XYZ file of C-alpha atoms in Angstrom:
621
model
C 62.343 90.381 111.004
C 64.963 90.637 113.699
C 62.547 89.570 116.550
C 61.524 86.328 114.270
C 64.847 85.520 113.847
C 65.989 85.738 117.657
C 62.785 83.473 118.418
C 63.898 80.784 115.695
C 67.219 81.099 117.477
C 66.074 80.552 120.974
C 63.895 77.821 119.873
C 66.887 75.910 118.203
C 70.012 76.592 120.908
C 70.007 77.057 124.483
C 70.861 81.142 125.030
C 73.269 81.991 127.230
C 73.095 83.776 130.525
C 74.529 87.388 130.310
C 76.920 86.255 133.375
C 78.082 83.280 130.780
C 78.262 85.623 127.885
C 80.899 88.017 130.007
C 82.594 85.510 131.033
C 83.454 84.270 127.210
C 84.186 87.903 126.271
C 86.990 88.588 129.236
C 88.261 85.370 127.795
C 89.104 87.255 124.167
C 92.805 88.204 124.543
C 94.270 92.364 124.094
C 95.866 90.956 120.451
C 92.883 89.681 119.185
C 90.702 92.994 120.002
C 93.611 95.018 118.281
C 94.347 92.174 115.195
C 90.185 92.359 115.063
C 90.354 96.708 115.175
C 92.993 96.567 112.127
C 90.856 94.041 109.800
C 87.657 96.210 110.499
C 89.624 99.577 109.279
C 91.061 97.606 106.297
C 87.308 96.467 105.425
C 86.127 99.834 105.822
C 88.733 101.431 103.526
C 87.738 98.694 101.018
C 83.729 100.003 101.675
C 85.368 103.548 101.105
C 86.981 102.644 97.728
C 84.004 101.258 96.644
C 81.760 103.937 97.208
C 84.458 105.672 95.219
C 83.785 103.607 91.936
C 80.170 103.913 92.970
C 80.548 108.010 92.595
C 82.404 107.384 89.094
C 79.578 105.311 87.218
C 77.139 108.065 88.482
C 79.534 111.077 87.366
C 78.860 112.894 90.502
C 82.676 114.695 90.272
C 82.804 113.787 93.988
C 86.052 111.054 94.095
C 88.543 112.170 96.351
C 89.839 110.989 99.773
C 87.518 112.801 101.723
C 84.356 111.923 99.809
C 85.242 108.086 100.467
C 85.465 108.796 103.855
C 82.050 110.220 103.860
C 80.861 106.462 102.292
C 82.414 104.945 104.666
C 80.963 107.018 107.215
C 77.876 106.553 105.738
C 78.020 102.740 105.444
C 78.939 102.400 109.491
C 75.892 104.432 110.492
C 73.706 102.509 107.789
C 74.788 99.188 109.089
C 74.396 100.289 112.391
C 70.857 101.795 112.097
C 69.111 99.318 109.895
C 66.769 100.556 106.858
C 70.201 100.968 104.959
C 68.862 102.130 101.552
C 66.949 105.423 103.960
C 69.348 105.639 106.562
C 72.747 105.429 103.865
C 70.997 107.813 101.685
C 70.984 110.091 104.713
C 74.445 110.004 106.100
C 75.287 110.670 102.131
C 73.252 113.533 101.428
C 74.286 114.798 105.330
C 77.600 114.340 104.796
C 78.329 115.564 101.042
C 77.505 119.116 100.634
C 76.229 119.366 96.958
C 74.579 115.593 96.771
C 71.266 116.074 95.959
C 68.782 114.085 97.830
C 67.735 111.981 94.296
C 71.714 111.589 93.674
C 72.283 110.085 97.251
C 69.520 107.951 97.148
C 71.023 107.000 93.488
C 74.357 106.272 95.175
C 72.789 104.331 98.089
C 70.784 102.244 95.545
C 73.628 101.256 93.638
C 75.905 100.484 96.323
C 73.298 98.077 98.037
C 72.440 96.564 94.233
C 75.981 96.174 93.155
C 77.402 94.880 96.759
C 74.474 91.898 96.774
C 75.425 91.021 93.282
C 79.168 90.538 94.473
C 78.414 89.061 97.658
C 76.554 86.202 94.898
C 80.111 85.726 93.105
C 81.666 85.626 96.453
C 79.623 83.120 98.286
C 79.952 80.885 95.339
C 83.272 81.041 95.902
C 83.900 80.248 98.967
C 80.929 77.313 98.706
C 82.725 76.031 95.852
C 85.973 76.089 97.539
C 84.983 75.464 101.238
C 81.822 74.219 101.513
C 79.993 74.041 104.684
C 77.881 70.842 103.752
C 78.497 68.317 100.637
C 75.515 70.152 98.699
C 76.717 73.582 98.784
C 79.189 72.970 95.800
C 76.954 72.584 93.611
C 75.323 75.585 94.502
C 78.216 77.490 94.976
C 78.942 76.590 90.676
C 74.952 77.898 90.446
C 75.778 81.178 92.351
C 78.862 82.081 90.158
C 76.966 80.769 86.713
C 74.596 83.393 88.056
C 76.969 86.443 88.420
C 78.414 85.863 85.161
C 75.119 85.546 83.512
C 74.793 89.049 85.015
C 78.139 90.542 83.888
C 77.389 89.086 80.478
C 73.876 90.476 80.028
C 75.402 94.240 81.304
C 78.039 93.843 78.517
C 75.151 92.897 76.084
C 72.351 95.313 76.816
C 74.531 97.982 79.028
C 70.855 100.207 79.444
C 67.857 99.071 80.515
C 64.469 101.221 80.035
C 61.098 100.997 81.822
C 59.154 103.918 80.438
C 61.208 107.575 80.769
C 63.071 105.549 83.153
C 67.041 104.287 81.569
C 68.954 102.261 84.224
C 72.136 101.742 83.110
C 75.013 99.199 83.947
C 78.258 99.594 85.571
C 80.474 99.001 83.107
C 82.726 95.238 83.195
C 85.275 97.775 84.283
C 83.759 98.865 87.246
C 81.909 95.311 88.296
C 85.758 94.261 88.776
C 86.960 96.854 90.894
C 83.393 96.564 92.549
C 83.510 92.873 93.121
C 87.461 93.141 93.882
C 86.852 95.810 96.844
C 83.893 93.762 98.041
C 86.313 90.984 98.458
C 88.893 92.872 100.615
C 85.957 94.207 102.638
C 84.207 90.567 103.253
C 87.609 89.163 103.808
C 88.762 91.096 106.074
C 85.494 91.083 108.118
C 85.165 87.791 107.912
C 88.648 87.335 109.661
C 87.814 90.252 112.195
C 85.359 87.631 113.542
C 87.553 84.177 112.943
C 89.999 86.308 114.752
C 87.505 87.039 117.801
C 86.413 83.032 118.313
C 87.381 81.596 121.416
C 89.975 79.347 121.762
C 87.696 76.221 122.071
C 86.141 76.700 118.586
C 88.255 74.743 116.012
C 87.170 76.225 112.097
C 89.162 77.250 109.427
C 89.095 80.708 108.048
C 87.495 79.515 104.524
C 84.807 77.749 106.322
C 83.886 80.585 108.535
C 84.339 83.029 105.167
C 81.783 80.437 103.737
C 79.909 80.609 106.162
C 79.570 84.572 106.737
C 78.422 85.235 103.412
C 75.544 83.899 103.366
C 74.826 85.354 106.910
C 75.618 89.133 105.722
C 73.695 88.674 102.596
C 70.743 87.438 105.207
C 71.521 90.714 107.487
C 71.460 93.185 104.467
C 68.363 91.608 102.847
C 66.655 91.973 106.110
C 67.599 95.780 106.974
C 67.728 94.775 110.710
C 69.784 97.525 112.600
C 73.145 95.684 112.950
C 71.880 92.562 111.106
C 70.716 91.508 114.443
C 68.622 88.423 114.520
C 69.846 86.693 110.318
C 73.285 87.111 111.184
C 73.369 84.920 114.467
C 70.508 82.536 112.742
C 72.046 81.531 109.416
C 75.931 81.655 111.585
C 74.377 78.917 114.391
C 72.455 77.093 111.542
C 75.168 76.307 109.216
C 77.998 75.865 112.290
C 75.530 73.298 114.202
C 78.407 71.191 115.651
C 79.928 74.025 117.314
C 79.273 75.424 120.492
C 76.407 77.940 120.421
C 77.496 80.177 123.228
C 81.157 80.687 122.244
C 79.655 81.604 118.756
C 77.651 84.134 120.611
C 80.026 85.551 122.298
C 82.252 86.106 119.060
C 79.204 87.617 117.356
C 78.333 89.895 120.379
C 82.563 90.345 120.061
C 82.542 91.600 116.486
C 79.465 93.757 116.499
C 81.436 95.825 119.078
C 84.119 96.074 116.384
C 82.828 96.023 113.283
C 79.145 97.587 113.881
C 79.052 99.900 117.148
C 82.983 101.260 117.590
C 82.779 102.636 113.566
C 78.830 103.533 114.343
C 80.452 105.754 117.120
C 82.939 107.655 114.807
C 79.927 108.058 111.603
C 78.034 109.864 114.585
C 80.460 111.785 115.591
C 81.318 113.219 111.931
C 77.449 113.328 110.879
C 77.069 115.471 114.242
C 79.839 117.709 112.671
C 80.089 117.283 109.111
C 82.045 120.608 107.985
C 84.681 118.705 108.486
C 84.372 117.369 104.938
C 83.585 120.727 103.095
C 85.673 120.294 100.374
C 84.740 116.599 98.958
C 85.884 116.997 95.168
C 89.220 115.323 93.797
C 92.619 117.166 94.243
C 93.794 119.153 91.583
C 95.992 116.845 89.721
C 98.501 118.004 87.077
C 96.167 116.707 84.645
C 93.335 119.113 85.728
C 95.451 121.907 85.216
C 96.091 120.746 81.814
C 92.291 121.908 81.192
C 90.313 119.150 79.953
C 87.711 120.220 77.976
C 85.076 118.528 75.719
C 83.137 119.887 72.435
C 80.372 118.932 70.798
C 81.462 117.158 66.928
C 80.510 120.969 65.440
C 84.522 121.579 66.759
C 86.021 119.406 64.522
C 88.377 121.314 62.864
C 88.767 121.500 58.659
C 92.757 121.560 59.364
C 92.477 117.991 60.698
C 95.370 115.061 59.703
C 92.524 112.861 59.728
C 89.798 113.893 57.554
C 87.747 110.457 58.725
C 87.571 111.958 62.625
C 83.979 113.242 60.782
C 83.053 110.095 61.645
C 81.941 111.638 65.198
C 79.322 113.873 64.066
C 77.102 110.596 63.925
C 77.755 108.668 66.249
C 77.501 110.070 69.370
C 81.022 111.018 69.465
C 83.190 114.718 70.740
C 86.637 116.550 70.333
C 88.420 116.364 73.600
C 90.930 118.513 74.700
C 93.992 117.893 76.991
C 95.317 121.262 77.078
C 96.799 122.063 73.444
C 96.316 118.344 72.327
C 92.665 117.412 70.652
C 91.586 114.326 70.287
C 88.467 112.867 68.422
C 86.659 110.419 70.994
C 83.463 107.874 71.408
C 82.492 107.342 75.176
C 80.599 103.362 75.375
C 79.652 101.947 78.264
C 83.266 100.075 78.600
C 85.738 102.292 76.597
C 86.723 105.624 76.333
C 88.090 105.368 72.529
C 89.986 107.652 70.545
C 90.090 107.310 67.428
C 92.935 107.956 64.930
C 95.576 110.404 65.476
C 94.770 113.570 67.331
C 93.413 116.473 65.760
C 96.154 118.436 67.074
C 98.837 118.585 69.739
C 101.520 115.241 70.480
C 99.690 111.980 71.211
C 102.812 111.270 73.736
C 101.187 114.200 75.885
C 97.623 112.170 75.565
C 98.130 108.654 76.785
C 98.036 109.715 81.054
C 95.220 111.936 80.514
C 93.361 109.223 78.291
C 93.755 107.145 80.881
C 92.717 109.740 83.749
C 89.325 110.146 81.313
C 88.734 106.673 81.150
C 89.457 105.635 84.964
C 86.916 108.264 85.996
C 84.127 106.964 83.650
C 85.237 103.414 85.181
C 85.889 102.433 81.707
C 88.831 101.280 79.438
C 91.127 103.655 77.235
C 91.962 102.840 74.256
C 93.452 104.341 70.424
C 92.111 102.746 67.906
C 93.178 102.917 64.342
C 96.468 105.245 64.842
C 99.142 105.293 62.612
C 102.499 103.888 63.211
C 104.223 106.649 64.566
C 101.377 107.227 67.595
C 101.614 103.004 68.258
C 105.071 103.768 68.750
C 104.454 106.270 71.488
C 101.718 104.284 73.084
C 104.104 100.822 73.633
C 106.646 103.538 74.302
C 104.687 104.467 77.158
C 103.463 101.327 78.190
C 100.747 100.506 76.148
C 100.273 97.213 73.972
C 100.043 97.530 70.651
C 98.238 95.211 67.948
C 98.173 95.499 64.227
C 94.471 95.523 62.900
C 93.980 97.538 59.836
C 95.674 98.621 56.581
C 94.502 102.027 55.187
C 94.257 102.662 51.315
C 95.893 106.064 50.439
C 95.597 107.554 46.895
C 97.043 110.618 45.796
C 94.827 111.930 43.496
C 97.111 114.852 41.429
C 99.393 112.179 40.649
C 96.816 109.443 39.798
C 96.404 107.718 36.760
C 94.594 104.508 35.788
C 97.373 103.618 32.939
C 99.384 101.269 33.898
C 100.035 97.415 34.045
C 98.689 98.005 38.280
C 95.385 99.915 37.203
C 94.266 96.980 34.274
C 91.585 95.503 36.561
C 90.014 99.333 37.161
C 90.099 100.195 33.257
C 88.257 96.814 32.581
C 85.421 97.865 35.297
C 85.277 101.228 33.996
C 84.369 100.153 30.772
C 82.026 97.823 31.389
C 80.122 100.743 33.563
C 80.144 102.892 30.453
C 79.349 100.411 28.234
C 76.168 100.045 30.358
C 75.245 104.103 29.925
C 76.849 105.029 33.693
C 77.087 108.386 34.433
C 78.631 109.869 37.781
C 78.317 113.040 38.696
C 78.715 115.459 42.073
C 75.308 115.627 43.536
C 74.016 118.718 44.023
C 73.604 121.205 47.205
C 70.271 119.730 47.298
C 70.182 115.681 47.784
C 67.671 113.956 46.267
C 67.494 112.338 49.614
C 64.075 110.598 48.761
C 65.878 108.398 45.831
C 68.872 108.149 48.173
C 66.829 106.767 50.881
C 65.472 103.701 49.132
C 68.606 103.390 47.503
C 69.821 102.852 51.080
C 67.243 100.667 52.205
C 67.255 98.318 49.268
C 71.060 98.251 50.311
C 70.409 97.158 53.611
C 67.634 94.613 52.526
C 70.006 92.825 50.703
C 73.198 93.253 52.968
C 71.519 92.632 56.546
C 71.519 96.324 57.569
C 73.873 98.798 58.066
C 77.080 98.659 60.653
C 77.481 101.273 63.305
C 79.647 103.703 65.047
C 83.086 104.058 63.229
C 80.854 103.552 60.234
C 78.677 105.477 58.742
C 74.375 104.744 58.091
C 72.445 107.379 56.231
C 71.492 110.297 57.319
C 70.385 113.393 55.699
C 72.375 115.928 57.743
C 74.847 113.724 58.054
C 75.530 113.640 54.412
C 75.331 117.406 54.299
C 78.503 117.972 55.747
C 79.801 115.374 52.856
C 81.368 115.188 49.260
C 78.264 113.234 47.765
C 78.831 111.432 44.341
C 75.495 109.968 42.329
C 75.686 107.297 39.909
C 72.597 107.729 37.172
C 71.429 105.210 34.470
C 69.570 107.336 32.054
C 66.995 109.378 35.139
C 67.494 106.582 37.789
C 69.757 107.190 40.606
C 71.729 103.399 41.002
C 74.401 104.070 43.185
C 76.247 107.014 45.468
C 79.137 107.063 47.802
C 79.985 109.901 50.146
C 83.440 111.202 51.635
C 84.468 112.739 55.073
C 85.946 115.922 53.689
C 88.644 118.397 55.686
C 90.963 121.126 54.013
C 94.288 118.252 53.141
C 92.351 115.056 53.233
C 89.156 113.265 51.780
C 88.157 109.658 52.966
C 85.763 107.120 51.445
C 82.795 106.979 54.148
C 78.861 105.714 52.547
C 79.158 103.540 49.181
C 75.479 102.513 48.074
C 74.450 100.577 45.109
C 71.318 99.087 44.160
C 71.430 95.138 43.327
C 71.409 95.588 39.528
C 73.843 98.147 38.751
C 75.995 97.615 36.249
C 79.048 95.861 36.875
C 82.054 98.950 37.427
C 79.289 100.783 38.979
C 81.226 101.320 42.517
C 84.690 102.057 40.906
C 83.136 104.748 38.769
C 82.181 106.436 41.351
C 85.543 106.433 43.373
C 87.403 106.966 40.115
C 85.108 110.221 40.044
C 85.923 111.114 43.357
C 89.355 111.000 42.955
C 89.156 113.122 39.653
C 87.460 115.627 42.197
C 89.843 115.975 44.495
C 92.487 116.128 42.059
C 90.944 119.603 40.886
C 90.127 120.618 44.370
C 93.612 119.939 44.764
C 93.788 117.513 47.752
C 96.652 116.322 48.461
C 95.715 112.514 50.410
C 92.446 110.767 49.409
C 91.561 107.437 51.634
C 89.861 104.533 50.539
C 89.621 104.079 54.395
C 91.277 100.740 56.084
C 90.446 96.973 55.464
C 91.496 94.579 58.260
C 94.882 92.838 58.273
C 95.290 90.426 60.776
C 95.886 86.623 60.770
C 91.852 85.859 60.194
C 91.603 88.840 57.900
C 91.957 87.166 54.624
C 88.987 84.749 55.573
C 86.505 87.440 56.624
C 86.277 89.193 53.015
C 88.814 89.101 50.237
C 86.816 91.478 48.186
C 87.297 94.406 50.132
C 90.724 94.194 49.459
C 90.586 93.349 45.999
C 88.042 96.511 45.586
C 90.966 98.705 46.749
C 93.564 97.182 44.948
C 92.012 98.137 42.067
C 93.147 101.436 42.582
C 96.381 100.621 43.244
C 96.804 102.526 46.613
C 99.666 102.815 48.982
C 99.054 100.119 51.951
C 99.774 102.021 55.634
C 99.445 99.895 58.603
C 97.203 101.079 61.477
C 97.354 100.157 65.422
C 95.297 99.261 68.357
C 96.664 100.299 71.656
C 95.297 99.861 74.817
C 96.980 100.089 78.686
C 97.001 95.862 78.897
C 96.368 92.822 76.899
C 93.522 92.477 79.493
C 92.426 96.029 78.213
C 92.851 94.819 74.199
C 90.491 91.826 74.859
C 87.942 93.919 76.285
C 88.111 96.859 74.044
C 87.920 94.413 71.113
C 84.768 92.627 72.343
C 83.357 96.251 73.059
C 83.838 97.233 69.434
C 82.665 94.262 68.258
C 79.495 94.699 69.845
C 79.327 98.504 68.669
C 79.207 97.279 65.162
C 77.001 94.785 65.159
C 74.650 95.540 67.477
C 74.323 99.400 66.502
C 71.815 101.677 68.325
C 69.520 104.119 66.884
C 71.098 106.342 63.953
C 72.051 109.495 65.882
C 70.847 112.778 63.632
C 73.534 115.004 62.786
C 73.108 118.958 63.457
C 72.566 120.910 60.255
C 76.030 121.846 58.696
C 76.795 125.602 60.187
C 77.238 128.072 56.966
C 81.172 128.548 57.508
C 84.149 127.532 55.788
C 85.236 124.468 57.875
C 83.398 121.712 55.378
C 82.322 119.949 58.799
C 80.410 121.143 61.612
C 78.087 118.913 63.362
C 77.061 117.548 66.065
C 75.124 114.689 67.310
C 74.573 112.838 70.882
C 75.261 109.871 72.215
C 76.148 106.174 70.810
C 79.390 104.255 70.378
C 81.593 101.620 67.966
C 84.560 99.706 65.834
C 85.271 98.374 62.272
C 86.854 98.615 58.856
C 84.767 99.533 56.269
C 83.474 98.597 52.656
C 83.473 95.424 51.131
C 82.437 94.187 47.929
C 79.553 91.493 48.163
C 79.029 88.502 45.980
C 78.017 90.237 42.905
C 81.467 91.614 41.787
C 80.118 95.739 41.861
C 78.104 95.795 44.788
C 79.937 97.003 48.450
C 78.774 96.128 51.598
C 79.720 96.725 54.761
C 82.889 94.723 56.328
């Protein structure tokens, strides 16, 4: 490749003698070789940082300041070499003690993948903005409508699988600090060699930035050692009014810079790398905090929030900041915890939240806390938004007499005028009548919502308060609770298309006659959205609750930014309606604590039940 490209150059310009070539290069003032030194270290810190964020979407532990200056030792020699997916994955493994040879070549891979795909948004940029020739506007607006096809797509369908094989996307997160760092690095390259031009070249810095995009995309791409051979070929073709043997000399005058003087120093430290023995992260006041994570089996019964049981299906764990808990769901671009913590101050939460989330390259965020833990949040920073209003019953003191409970008594009648019986179901489900239940539910409704809300599952329901609904020996309906020691909350609510109307406030009436005897104290009807569109999404989820005249308490989003709340909300968004695979729940252990499970891997958002078109029949918000 690099010998084709130096005979397409010599058959296009007239080379210049090495005598001619010296003579350009004494003519580079002292400044310039220092100004050109200073913008090759700031590119290779940017390299450095990017390896960094590189290390983080892989989960390798490895992100302190001495592991990114083992990428950007790695990256010199690379460049240098040629072959830079074999030769990077070298210098990595070399220079990381503890980096397998897969995981380096992992790193490598991405690195190369993830710097071409910025070096796209960039050189659409700069042809947008400076472009070399009339044409190369146009496809400087095709290059960008490229790269944000890409970023969309990620967001999307963040895995993709071939076989056993699951790539999986950096998250939007990480393609900004990625594309960000990539800029700093091919900016300040770029003006290492504007800075090295002779004096008799007259180009602006954004044509030259144009300009050098497309030639390092053309040097990577090729894996020439140094580029040597695209570079100087797509430079003298796109600059052909210039003077070919200045250019030359300003290219032979930044590889000394920016290839063969950091080349030099990746030697030197590959030749003696226990210089970097110790590559992981310092220990940070948060590490001595002892984060810990537990599989959903650690929820404990003494929880505020009895709806946390949420994480036993999807994918979810309890995380622990020292003394404080919290209930989580890792996606691909948030790290979300939901409602208040299970235990501990959520003041002491919010920097190691965000510690957790920046080294998963992803977003923190709370997500349905109560007032007083929104407070702390915009206390410490944080923006706060208003998305939900939780139903909240307390069942010893409830009552359906009264002028506030007249719609419920008319829909409890009509269910037992119809022969509706509810009763507890039994240790044993009749899971086989529950399932078709279920699937005649989603048939009619579309399918099931994920992540903050529940889809059946027959361990799942195990660790739940399940309530049946029979007509004579037919099961028509059930609904099923997240249950812990002071709290029970409305999770599952299934009813066939011709139940009786009533048939769905019978069985929360019954529930709330259970808990009454248990005694629990606080029984949710879980949240329905209140924001300025929420009216227009589904007034019958509402007016379902209302029915039951609970006590309205607000709940809160917060996140670190409005940027963040955007983000996070089109994240959740995509949880719920594009749900993965129901996760199975572990068996419920034989203890006490009325939930212990555990599950794997999946994400989400939402509200919760709704009632459909026919007046008894809920469906998911």
């Amino acid at each position: 490749m690099a010998a084709l490209c130096l005979w397409a150059l010599s058959t296009r310009v007239d080379l210049p003698s090495f005598g001619e070539l010296g003579a350009l290069l004494g003519g580079i003032q002292t400044w310039q070789w220092l100004v050109a030194c200073g913008a090759t270290a700031i590119s290779f810190w940017a390299l450095g940082r990017y390896d960094s964020v590189a290390h983080r979407h892989l989960q390798t532990g490895l992100d302190g300041p001495q592991a990114r200056k083992a990428g950007m030792a790695a990256i010199a020699f690379s460049q240098f070499v040629g072959f830079g997916l074999f030769t990077g994955a070298y210098a990595r493994w070399r220079l990381v003690p503890g980096l397998t040879a897969m995981l380096a070549a992992q790193l490598t891979g991405l690195v190369a993948l993830t710097f071409i795909a910025a070096l796209t948004l960039l050189s659409g940029l700069t042809h947008l903005l400076f472009p070399p020739f009339p044409g190369f506007a146009l496809i400087g607006v095709g290059l960008i409508a490229v790269a944000l096809a890409i970023a969309a797509i990620s967001f999307l369908v963040p895995e993709l699988s071939w076989g056993r094989i699951t790539l999986r996307w950096p998250s939007l997160r990480a393609m900004a600090a990625l594309s960000f760092w990539a800029l700093i690095d091919v900016v300040a390259a770029g003006s290492a060699l504007w800075i090295l031009l002779p004096a008799g070249i007259d180009l602006s810095l954004g044509s030259l930035l144009a300009v050098y995009c497309v030639a390092l995309g053309a040097a990577i791409l090729s894996s020439a050692p140094g580029g040597t051979g695209p570079l100087e070929l797509a430079v003298l073709s796109l600059l052909p009014g210039h003077d070919s043997a200045s250019l030359l000399a300003a290219l032979l005058a930044f590889r000394l810079v920016y290839y063969a003087l950091p080349a030099a120093l990746a030697c030197a430290m590959m030749v003696l790398p226990s210089r970097l023995r110790d590559l992981r992260a310092p220990i940070s006041d948060i590490s001595l905090l002892g984060a810990r994570r537990a599989c959903a089996t650690s929820l404990p019964d003494h929880r505020p929030c009895a709806e946390t049981g949420i994480i036993r299906q999807n994918g979810g764990h309890v995380q622990a900041f020292g003394f404080n808990q919290l209930a989580m769901l890792d996606s691909p671009q948030l790290s979300l915890a939901l409602f208040d913590p299970l235990s501990g101050e959520i003041a002491e939460t919010i920097e190691p939240l965000q510690h957790y989330a920046q080294q998963r390259n992803t977003t923190a965020c709370f997500y349905k806390c109560s007032a007083r833990s929104a407070l702390a949040a915009r206390q410490a920073g944080w923006v706060v938004l208003r998305i939900a209003s939780e139903a909240v019953i307390t069942p010893p003191s409830f009552s359906e007499a009264g002028s506030r409970h007249r719609q419920l008594r008319r829909k409890l009648r009509h269910a037992e005028k119809a022969g509706l019986t509810v009763r507890p179901a039994p240790d044993s489900l009749p899971l086989a009548q529950m399932a078709a239940l279920d699937q005649a539910w989603q048939d009619r409704h579309g399918g099931a919502r994920g992540s903050t809300m529940g889809r059946f599952e027959a361990n799942y329901l195990g660790s739940q308060r399940v309530f049946l609904a029979w007509q004579e020996e037919r099961i028509i309906g059930f609904v099923s609770l997240h249950v812990a020691a002071n709290e029970w909350c409305l999770d599952l609510i299934r009813i066939c298309p011709d139940a009786p109307d009533g048939t769905g406030h019978s069985l929360v009436r019954a529930a709330i006659a259970a808990a009454s005897e248990a005694p629990i104290p606080r029984l949710s009807l879980a949240a329905v959205p209140d924001h300025h569109f929420a009216s227009r999404l589904d007034p019958g989820l509402r007016r379902f609750k209302a029915c039951f005249a609970p006590s309205w308490q607000p709940r809160y989003m917060a996140c670190p930014s409005w940027a963040a709340m955007v983000l996070a909300g089109l994240e959740l968004l995509r949880l719920v309606h594009r749900p993965g695979p129901v996760i199975p729940a572990a068996r419920p252990a034989a203890s006490t604590d009325a939930g212990s499970d555990t599950n794997t891997d999946t994400p989400y958002i939402a509200a919760d039940w709704a009632i459909s078109a026919g007046p008894e029949s809920a469906r998911a918000s």
